[in-house]
Amino acid sequence: MHGQAKRVVMVIAVLSAAAAAGCGVKKEVHQRTLDELTATQGELAKTRGERDDLKRQLGMTEDERGKLAKGMKATEAELAELRKQRAANEKRLAAFRDLKKRFAKLVDTGKLEVGFRNGQMLLKLPSGILFPSGQADLTKPGQAALSEVTNILLEFKDRRFVIAGHTDTDPIKSRKFKSNWDLSTARALSVVQFMVGAGFPPTSLAASGYGEFDPVAPNDKEENKQLNRRIEIILVPDLSELPTLTGAEP
């Protein structure tokens, strides 16, 4: 662009000198000079246009950079959330390993199972250990087993637990209980009352009955029915252990 401008200056200078000297200039020379001047001015205008286009392109690039920076910021936020969720999962797994270790003796004797179901950590006690058939009053062996469980859970009394009662599909044959729902709920309530009596905070416990409607095995044979007749002590997760809900803070 500097060369073109220089040519324009030189042409103008030649024309000015010729006019100042008052000397004659041949017509063809004059015309050629004018043509060169016109051509140079056209190239200069083209260059200016290219410069303006380049500015516009640079402006678009800045917009794209802005979008890229925004996208990177969003990605960093997603990574931070993933790290938070991973830390929460590690915390839950650590608590699970701790519980399993503390309940190892009861697990070894078959009185208790520790595991995960539907994304929840739980302790599972067979109803056959805790209750007589068709009843909701704890047996003495059941009280002894539940006392061992409660003594350990007292170390976690700042956490909340749901006591869930479950039955098989065999219809209940009792004047006291109209359905398996009634029986399962009454059994869950008996466990809650026992734990409260052993010193567990009542504000950290809840009772629920599922009847035969949440089986862990098909009710097609006696072994499976025994698996379905159970009491579950479910650890209620803190909101901080769950992924953040959209638009909500934990």
mmCIF file of C-alpha atoms in Angstrom:
data_model
loop_
_atom_site.group_PDB
_atom_site.id
_atom_site.type_symbol
_atom_site.label_atom_id
_atom_site.label_comp_id
_atom_site.label_asym_id
_atom_site.label_seq_id
_atom_site.Cartn_x
_atom_site.Cartn_y
_atom_site.Cartn_z
ATOM 1 C CA MET A 1 0.000 0.000 0.000
ATOM 2 C CA HIS A 2 2.930 2.332 0.667
ATOM 3 C CA GLY A 3 4.232 1.804 -2.910
ATOM 4 C CA GLN A 4 0.894 2.711 -4.431
ATOM 5 C CA ALA A 5 0.661 5.885 -2.409
ATOM 6 C CA LYS A 6 4.207 6.764 -3.464
ATOM 7 C CA ARG A 7 3.244 6.354 -7.115
ATOM 8 C CA VAL A 8 0.323 8.694 -6.676
ATOM 9 C CA VAL A 9 2.573 11.309 -5.099
ATOM 10 C CA MET A 10 5.122 11.004 -7.910
ATOM 11 C CA VAL A 11 2.489 11.383 -10.615
ATOM 12 C CA ILE A 12 1.016 14.440 -8.937
ATOM 13 C CA ALA A 13 4.488 15.882 -8.524
ATOM 14 C CA VAL A 14 5.273 15.431 -12.240
ATOM 15 C CA LEU A 15 2.046 17.109 -13.290
ATOM 16 C CA SER A 16 2.616 19.958 -10.863
ATOM 17 C CA ALA A 17 6.179 20.505 -12.070
ATOM 18 C CA ALA A 18 5.116 20.536 -15.656
ATOM 19 C CA ALA A 19 2.415 23.056 -14.993
ATOM 20 C CA ALA A 20 4.739 25.252 -12.963
ATOM 21 C CA ALA A 21 7.405 25.278 -15.689
ATOM 22 C CA GLY A 22 4.858 26.239 -18.263
ATOM 23 C CA CYS A 23 6.401 23.788 -20.678
ATOM 24 C CA GLY A 24 4.309 21.797 -23.094
ATOM 25 C CA VAL A 25 3.522 18.168 -22.423
ATOM 26 C CA LYS A 26 2.688 15.822 -25.198
ATOM 27 C CA LYS A 27 -0.933 14.744 -25.250
ATOM 28 C CA GLU A 28 -0.145 11.015 -25.103
ATOM 29 C CA VAL A 29 2.192 11.524 -22.146
ATOM 30 C CA HIS A 30 -0.417 13.563 -20.357
ATOM 31 C CA GLN A 31 -3.098 10.958 -21.010
ATOM 32 C CA ARG A 32 -0.855 8.088 -19.917
ATOM 33 C CA THR A 33 -0.088 9.927 -16.735
ATOM 34 C CA LEU A 34 -3.768 10.507 -16.043
ATOM 35 C CA ASP A 35 -4.512 6.828 -16.730
ATOM 36 C CA GLU A 36 -1.817 5.764 -14.306
ATOM 37 C CA LEU A 37 -3.214 8.131 -11.717
ATOM 38 C CA THR A 38 -6.737 6.735 -12.171
ATOM 39 C CA ALA A 39 -5.451 3.157 -11.973
ATOM 40 C CA THR A 40 -3.448 3.911 -8.854
ATOM 41 C CA GLN A 41 -6.421 5.561 -7.196
ATOM 42 C CA GLY A 42 -8.512 2.476 -8.016
ATOM 43 C CA GLU A 43 -5.903 0.162 -6.481
ATOM 44 C CA LEU A 44 -5.771 2.377 -3.428
ATOM 45 C CA ALA A 45 -9.555 2.219 -3.016
ATOM 46 C CA LYS A 46 -9.428 -1.584 -3.434
ATOM 47 C CA THR A 47 -6.731 -1.841 -0.797
ATOM 48 C CA ARG A 48 -8.777 0.270 1.588
ATOM 49 C CA GLY A 49 -11.769 -2.015 0.972
ATOM 50 C CA GLU A 50 -9.645 -5.085 1.690
ATOM 51 C CA ARG A 51 -8.462 -3.399 4.859
ATOM 52 C CA ASP A 52 -12.058 -2.794 5.954
ATOM 53 C CA ASP A 53 -12.960 -6.419 5.166
ATOM 54 C CA LEU A 54 -10.009 -7.572 7.248
ATOM 55 C CA LYS A 55 -11.210 -5.447 10.136
ATOM 56 C CA ARG A 56 -14.642 -7.033 9.892
ATOM 57 C CA GLN A 57 -13.112 -10.514 9.808
ATOM 58 C CA LEU A 58 -11.026 -9.694 12.851
ATOM 59 C CA GLY A 59 -14.199 -8.548 14.574
ATOM 60 C CA MET A 60 -15.883 -11.902 13.805
ATOM 61 C CA THR A 61 -12.836 -13.695 15.172
ATOM 62 C CA GLU A 62 -13.164 -11.753 18.414
ATOM 63 C CA ASP A 63 -16.797 -12.829 18.649
ATOM 64 C CA GLU A 64 -15.784 -16.414 18.096
ATOM 65 C CA ARG A 65 -13.122 -16.055 20.761
ATOM 66 C CA GLY A 66 -15.743 -14.737 23.128
ATOM 67 C CA LYS A 67 -17.968 -17.747 22.437
ATOM 68 C CA LEU A 68 -15.003 -20.060 22.894
ATOM 69 C CA ALA A 69 -14.127 -18.446 26.230
ATOM 70 C CA LYS A 70 -17.747 -18.799 27.357
ATOM 71 C CA GLY A 71 -17.758 -22.456 26.341
ATOM 72 C CA MET A 72 -14.522 -23.083 28.230
ATOM 73 C CA LYS A 73 -16.007 -21.471 31.331
ATOM 74 C CA ALA A 74 -19.059 -23.728 31.102
ATOM 75 C CA THR A 75 -16.828 -26.781 30.677
ATOM 76 C CA GLU A 76 -14.824 -25.828 33.761
ATOM 77 C CA ALA A 77 -18.068 -25.545 35.736
ATOM 78 C CA GLU A 78 -19.136 -29.004 34.531
ATOM 79 C CA LEU A 79 -15.783 -30.451 35.538
ATOM 80 C CA ALA A 80 -16.106 -28.872 38.977
ATOM 81 C CA GLU A 81 -19.568 -30.440 39.364
ATOM 82 C CA LEU A 82 -18.234 -33.852 38.267
ATOM 83 C CA ARG A 83 -15.435 -33.593 40.820
ATOM 84 C CA LYS A 84 -18.013 -32.728 43.479
ATOM 85 C CA GLN A 85 -20.131 -35.749 42.554
ATOM 86 C CA ARG A 86 -17.094 -38.021 42.557
ATOM 87 C CA ALA A 87 -16.132 -36.783 46.028
ATOM 88 C CA ALA A 88 -19.694 -37.473 47.243
ATOM 89 C CA ASN A 89 -19.591 -40.982 45.768
ATOM 90 C CA GLU A 90 -16.252 -41.648 47.426
ATOM 91 C CA LYS A 91 -17.731 -40.422 50.718
ATOM 92 C CA ARG A 92 -20.683 -42.808 50.376
ATOM 93 C CA LEU A 93 -18.400 -45.734 49.505
ATOM 94 C CA ALA A 94 -16.208 -44.970 52.504
ATOM 95 C CA ALA A 95 -19.282 -44.965 54.763
ATOM 96 C CA PHE A 96 -20.433 -48.250 53.201
ATOM 97 C CA ARG A 97 -17.048 -49.904 53.795
ATOM 98 C CA ASP A 98 -17.052 -48.633 57.373
ATOM 99 C CA LEU A 99 -20.543 -50.013 58.034
ATOM 100 C CA LYS A 100 -19.731 -53.341 56.423
ATOM 101 C CA LYS A 101 -16.586 -53.659 58.518
ATOM 102 C CA ARG A 102 -18.463 -52.904 61.752
ATOM 103 C CA PHE A 103 -21.233 -55.377 60.908
ATOM 104 C CA ALA A 104 -18.848 -58.101 59.743
ATOM 105 C CA LYS A 105 -19.677 -60.404 62.678
ATOM 106 C CA LEU A 106 -23.438 -60.288 62.066
ATOM 107 C CA VAL A 107 -22.896 -60.681 58.333
ATOM 108 C CA ASP A 108 -20.738 -63.775 58.903
ATOM 109 C CA THR A 109 -23.439 -65.402 61.041
ATOM 110 C CA GLY A 110 -26.107 -64.750 58.390
ATOM 111 C CA LYS A 111 -28.145 -62.451 60.641
ATOM 112 C CA LEU A 112 -27.545 -59.401 58.484
ATOM 113 C CA GLU A 113 -26.691 -58.296 54.958
ATOM 114 C CA VAL A 114 -25.113 -54.967 54.015
ATOM 115 C CA GLY A 115 -25.479 -53.688 50.478
ATOM 116 C CA PHE A 116 -26.880 -51.219 47.965
ATOM 117 C CA ARG A 117 -30.324 -51.338 46.370
ATOM 118 C CA ASN A 118 -31.996 -48.725 44.182
ATOM 119 C CA GLY A 119 -29.001 -46.478 44.818
ATOM 120 C CA GLN A 120 -29.467 -46.650 48.606
ATOM 121 C CA MET A 121 -27.230 -48.168 51.268
ATOM 122 C CA LEU A 122 -29.139 -50.579 53.465
ATOM 123 C CA LEU A 123 -28.973 -53.264 56.128
ATOM 124 C CA LYS A 124 -31.223 -56.262 55.553
ATOM 125 C CA LEU A 125 -32.454 -58.511 58.385
ATOM 126 C CA PRO A 126 -34.545 -61.618 57.622
ATOM 127 C CA SER A 127 -37.974 -61.453 59.231
ATOM 128 C CA GLY A 128 -37.561 -65.059 60.351
ATOM 129 C CA ILE A 129 -34.899 -63.931 62.820
ATOM 130 C CA LEU A 130 -36.924 -61.007 64.166
ATOM 131 C CA PHE A 131 -40.569 -62.101 64.213
ATOM 132 C CA PRO A 132 -42.774 -65.179 64.545
ATOM 133 C CA SER A 133 -44.720 -66.036 61.397
ATOM 134 C CA GLY A 134 -47.590 -63.607 60.790
ATOM 135 C CA GLN A 135 -46.769 -61.487 63.858
ATOM 136 C CA ALA A 136 -45.137 -58.106 64.524
ATOM 137 C CA ASP A 137 -43.748 -58.616 68.026
ATOM 138 C CA LEU A 138 -39.986 -59.084 68.180
ATOM 139 C CA THR A 139 -38.732 -62.463 69.417
ATOM 140 C CA LYS A 140 -35.973 -62.612 72.036
ATOM 141 C CA PRO A 141 -33.385 -63.713 69.431
ATOM 142 C CA GLY A 142 -34.706 -60.915 67.242
ATOM 143 C CA GLN A 143 -34.277 -58.387 70.023
ATOM 144 C CA ALA A 144 -30.719 -59.594 70.618
ATOM 145 C CA ALA A 145 -29.810 -59.279 66.926
ATOM 146 C CA LEU A 146 -31.473 -55.874 66.635
ATOM 147 C CA SER A 147 -29.713 -54.702 69.799
ATOM 148 C CA GLU A 148 -26.326 -55.480 68.208
ATOM 149 C CA VAL A 149 -27.336 -53.569 65.083
ATOM 150 C CA THR A 150 -28.639 -50.589 67.050
ATOM 151 C CA ASN A 151 -25.504 -50.320 69.188
ATOM 152 C CA ILE A 152 -23.437 -49.900 66.053
ATOM 153 C CA LEU A 153 -25.919 -47.553 64.375
ATOM 154 C CA LEU A 154 -25.821 -45.300 67.436
ATOM 155 C CA GLU A 155 -22.392 -44.216 66.174
ATOM 156 C CA PHE A 156 -24.250 -42.832 63.146
ATOM 157 C CA LYS A 157 -27.211 -41.331 65.001
ATOM 158 C CA ASP A 158 -26.693 -38.001 63.256
ATOM 159 C CA ARG A 159 -27.832 -39.729 60.054
ATOM 160 C CA ARG A 160 -31.445 -40.525 59.164
ATOM 161 C CA PHE A 161 -32.744 -44.060 58.549
ATOM 162 C CA VAL A 162 -35.968 -45.495 57.165
ATOM 163 C CA ILE A 163 -37.096 -48.863 58.536
ATOM 164 C CA ALA A 164 -38.905 -50.704 55.728
ATOM 165 C CA GLY A 165 -41.003 -53.839 56.246
ATOM 166 C CA HIS A 166 -41.509 -56.399 53.431
ATOM 167 C CA THR A 167 -43.480 -59.640 53.048
ATOM 168 C CA ASP A 168 -43.955 -62.376 50.484
ATOM 169 C CA THR A 169 -47.149 -62.810 48.442
ATOM 170 C CA ASP A 170 -48.809 -65.310 50.771
ATOM 171 C CA PRO A 171 -52.065 -63.763 52.054
ATOM 172 C CA ILE A 172 -52.015 -62.892 55.739
ATOM 173 C CA LYS A 173 -54.276 -65.068 57.892
ATOM 174 C CA SER A 174 -54.784 -62.990 60.998
ATOM 175 C CA ARG A 175 -57.607 -61.025 62.598
ATOM 176 C CA LYS A 176 -55.064 -58.422 63.670
ATOM 177 C CA PHE A 177 -53.704 -57.663 60.195
ATOM 178 C CA LYS A 178 -56.015 -57.182 57.239
ATOM 179 C CA SER A 179 -53.247 -57.319 54.641
ATOM 180 C CA ASN A 180 -49.517 -57.822 54.141
ATOM 181 C CA TRP A 181 -49.234 -54.055 54.036
ATOM 182 C CA ASP A 182 -50.563 -53.876 57.583
ATOM 183 C CA LEU A 183 -48.178 -56.601 58.731
ATOM 184 C CA SER A 184 -45.097 -55.085 57.065
ATOM 185 C CA THR A 185 -45.853 -51.635 58.470
ATOM 186 C CA ALA A 186 -46.452 -52.975 61.977
ATOM 187 C CA ARG A 187 -43.133 -54.843 61.871
ATOM 188 C CA ALA A 188 -41.276 -51.732 60.731
ATOM 189 C CA LEU A 189 -42.899 -49.773 63.549
ATOM 190 C CA SER A 190 -41.837 -52.431 66.101
ATOM 191 C CA VAL A 191 -38.227 -52.073 64.961
ATOM 192 C CA VAL A 192 -38.408 -48.272 65.199
ATOM 193 C CA GLN A 193 -39.844 -48.429 68.705
ATOM 194 C CA PHE A 194 -37.146 -50.876 69.805
ATOM 195 C CA MET A 195 -34.367 -48.668 68.414
ATOM 196 C CA VAL A 196 -35.810 -45.571 70.094
ATOM 197 C CA GLY A 197 -35.997 -47.478 73.359
ATOM 198 C CA ALA A 198 -32.301 -48.344 72.906
ATOM 199 C CA GLY A 199 -31.421 -44.655 72.697
ATOM 200 C CA PHE A 200 -31.661 -43.904 68.982
ATOM 201 C CA PRO A 201 -33.061 -40.391 68.284
ATOM 202 C CA PRO A 202 -36.688 -40.688 67.117
ATOM 203 C CA THR A 203 -36.144 -37.690 64.838
ATOM 204 C CA SER A 204 -33.681 -39.794 62.837
ATOM 205 C CA LEU A 205 -36.055 -42.720 62.199
ATOM 206 C CA ALA A 206 -39.113 -43.389 60.066
ATOM 207 C CA ALA A 207 -41.205 -46.525 59.472
ATOM 208 C CA SER A 208 -42.742 -47.708 56.201
ATOM 209 C CA GLY A 209 -44.440 -50.867 54.954
ATOM 210 C CA TYR A 210 -44.219 -52.221 51.405
ATOM 211 C CA GLY A 211 -46.179 -55.439 51.840
ATOM 212 C CA GLU A 212 -45.392 -57.854 48.996
ATOM 213 C CA PHE A 213 -44.924 -55.080 46.430
ATOM 214 C CA ASP A 214 -41.132 -54.640 46.537
ATOM 215 C CA PRO A 215 -39.698 -58.166 46.219
ATOM 216 C CA VAL A 216 -36.019 -58.990 45.779
ATOM 217 C CA ALA A 217 -36.796 -62.420 44.295
ATOM 218 C CA PRO A 218 -39.710 -64.157 42.551
ATOM 219 C CA ASN A 219 -42.264 -65.573 44.979
ATOM 220 C CA ASP A 220 -42.191 -68.936 43.220
ATOM 221 C CA LYS A 221 -40.608 -71.093 45.926
ATOM 222 C CA GLU A 222 -40.053 -71.047 49.670
ATOM 223 C CA GLU A 223 -36.378 -70.026 49.512
ATOM 224 C CA ASN A 224 -37.256 -66.915 47.537
ATOM 225 C CA LYS A 225 -40.213 -66.107 49.784
ATOM 226 C CA GLN A 226 -37.830 -66.143 52.744
ATOM 227 C CA LEU A 227 -35.681 -63.562 50.950
ATOM 228 C CA ASN A 228 -38.708 -61.325 50.450
ATOM 229 C CA ARG A 229 -39.789 -61.530 54.104
ATOM 230 C CA ARG A 230 -37.360 -58.985 55.494
ATOM 231 C CA ILE A 231 -36.726 -55.746 57.361
ATOM 232 C CA GLU A 232 -34.494 -53.152 55.669
ATOM 233 C CA ILE A 233 -32.752 -50.331 57.518
ATOM 234 C CA ILE A 234 -32.136 -47.779 54.767
ATOM 235 C CA LEU A 235 -29.612 -44.978 55.122
ATOM 236 C CA VAL A 236 -31.187 -41.742 53.888
ATOM 237 C CA PRO A 237 -28.545 -39.805 51.905
ATOM 238 C CA ASP A 238 -27.803 -36.168 52.668
ATOM 239 C CA LEU A 239 -28.591 -33.700 49.877
ATOM 240 C CA SER A 240 -24.859 -32.978 49.743
ATOM 241 C CA GLU A 241 -24.354 -36.587 48.633
ATOM 242 C CA LEU A 242 -26.694 -36.202 45.678
ATOM 243 C CA PRO A 243 -26.065 -34.487 42.341
ATOM 244 C CA THR A 244 -27.144 -30.835 42.380
ATOM 245 C CA LEU A 245 -30.635 -30.395 40.953
ATOM 246 C CA THR A 246 -31.030 -28.019 38.038
ATOM 247 C CA GLY A 247 -31.674 -24.537 39.348
ATOM 248 C CA ALA A 248 -31.361 -25.593 42.988
ATOM 249 C CA GLU A 249 -28.612 -25.422 45.541
ATOM 250 C CA PRO A 250 -27.745 -28.442 47.721
#
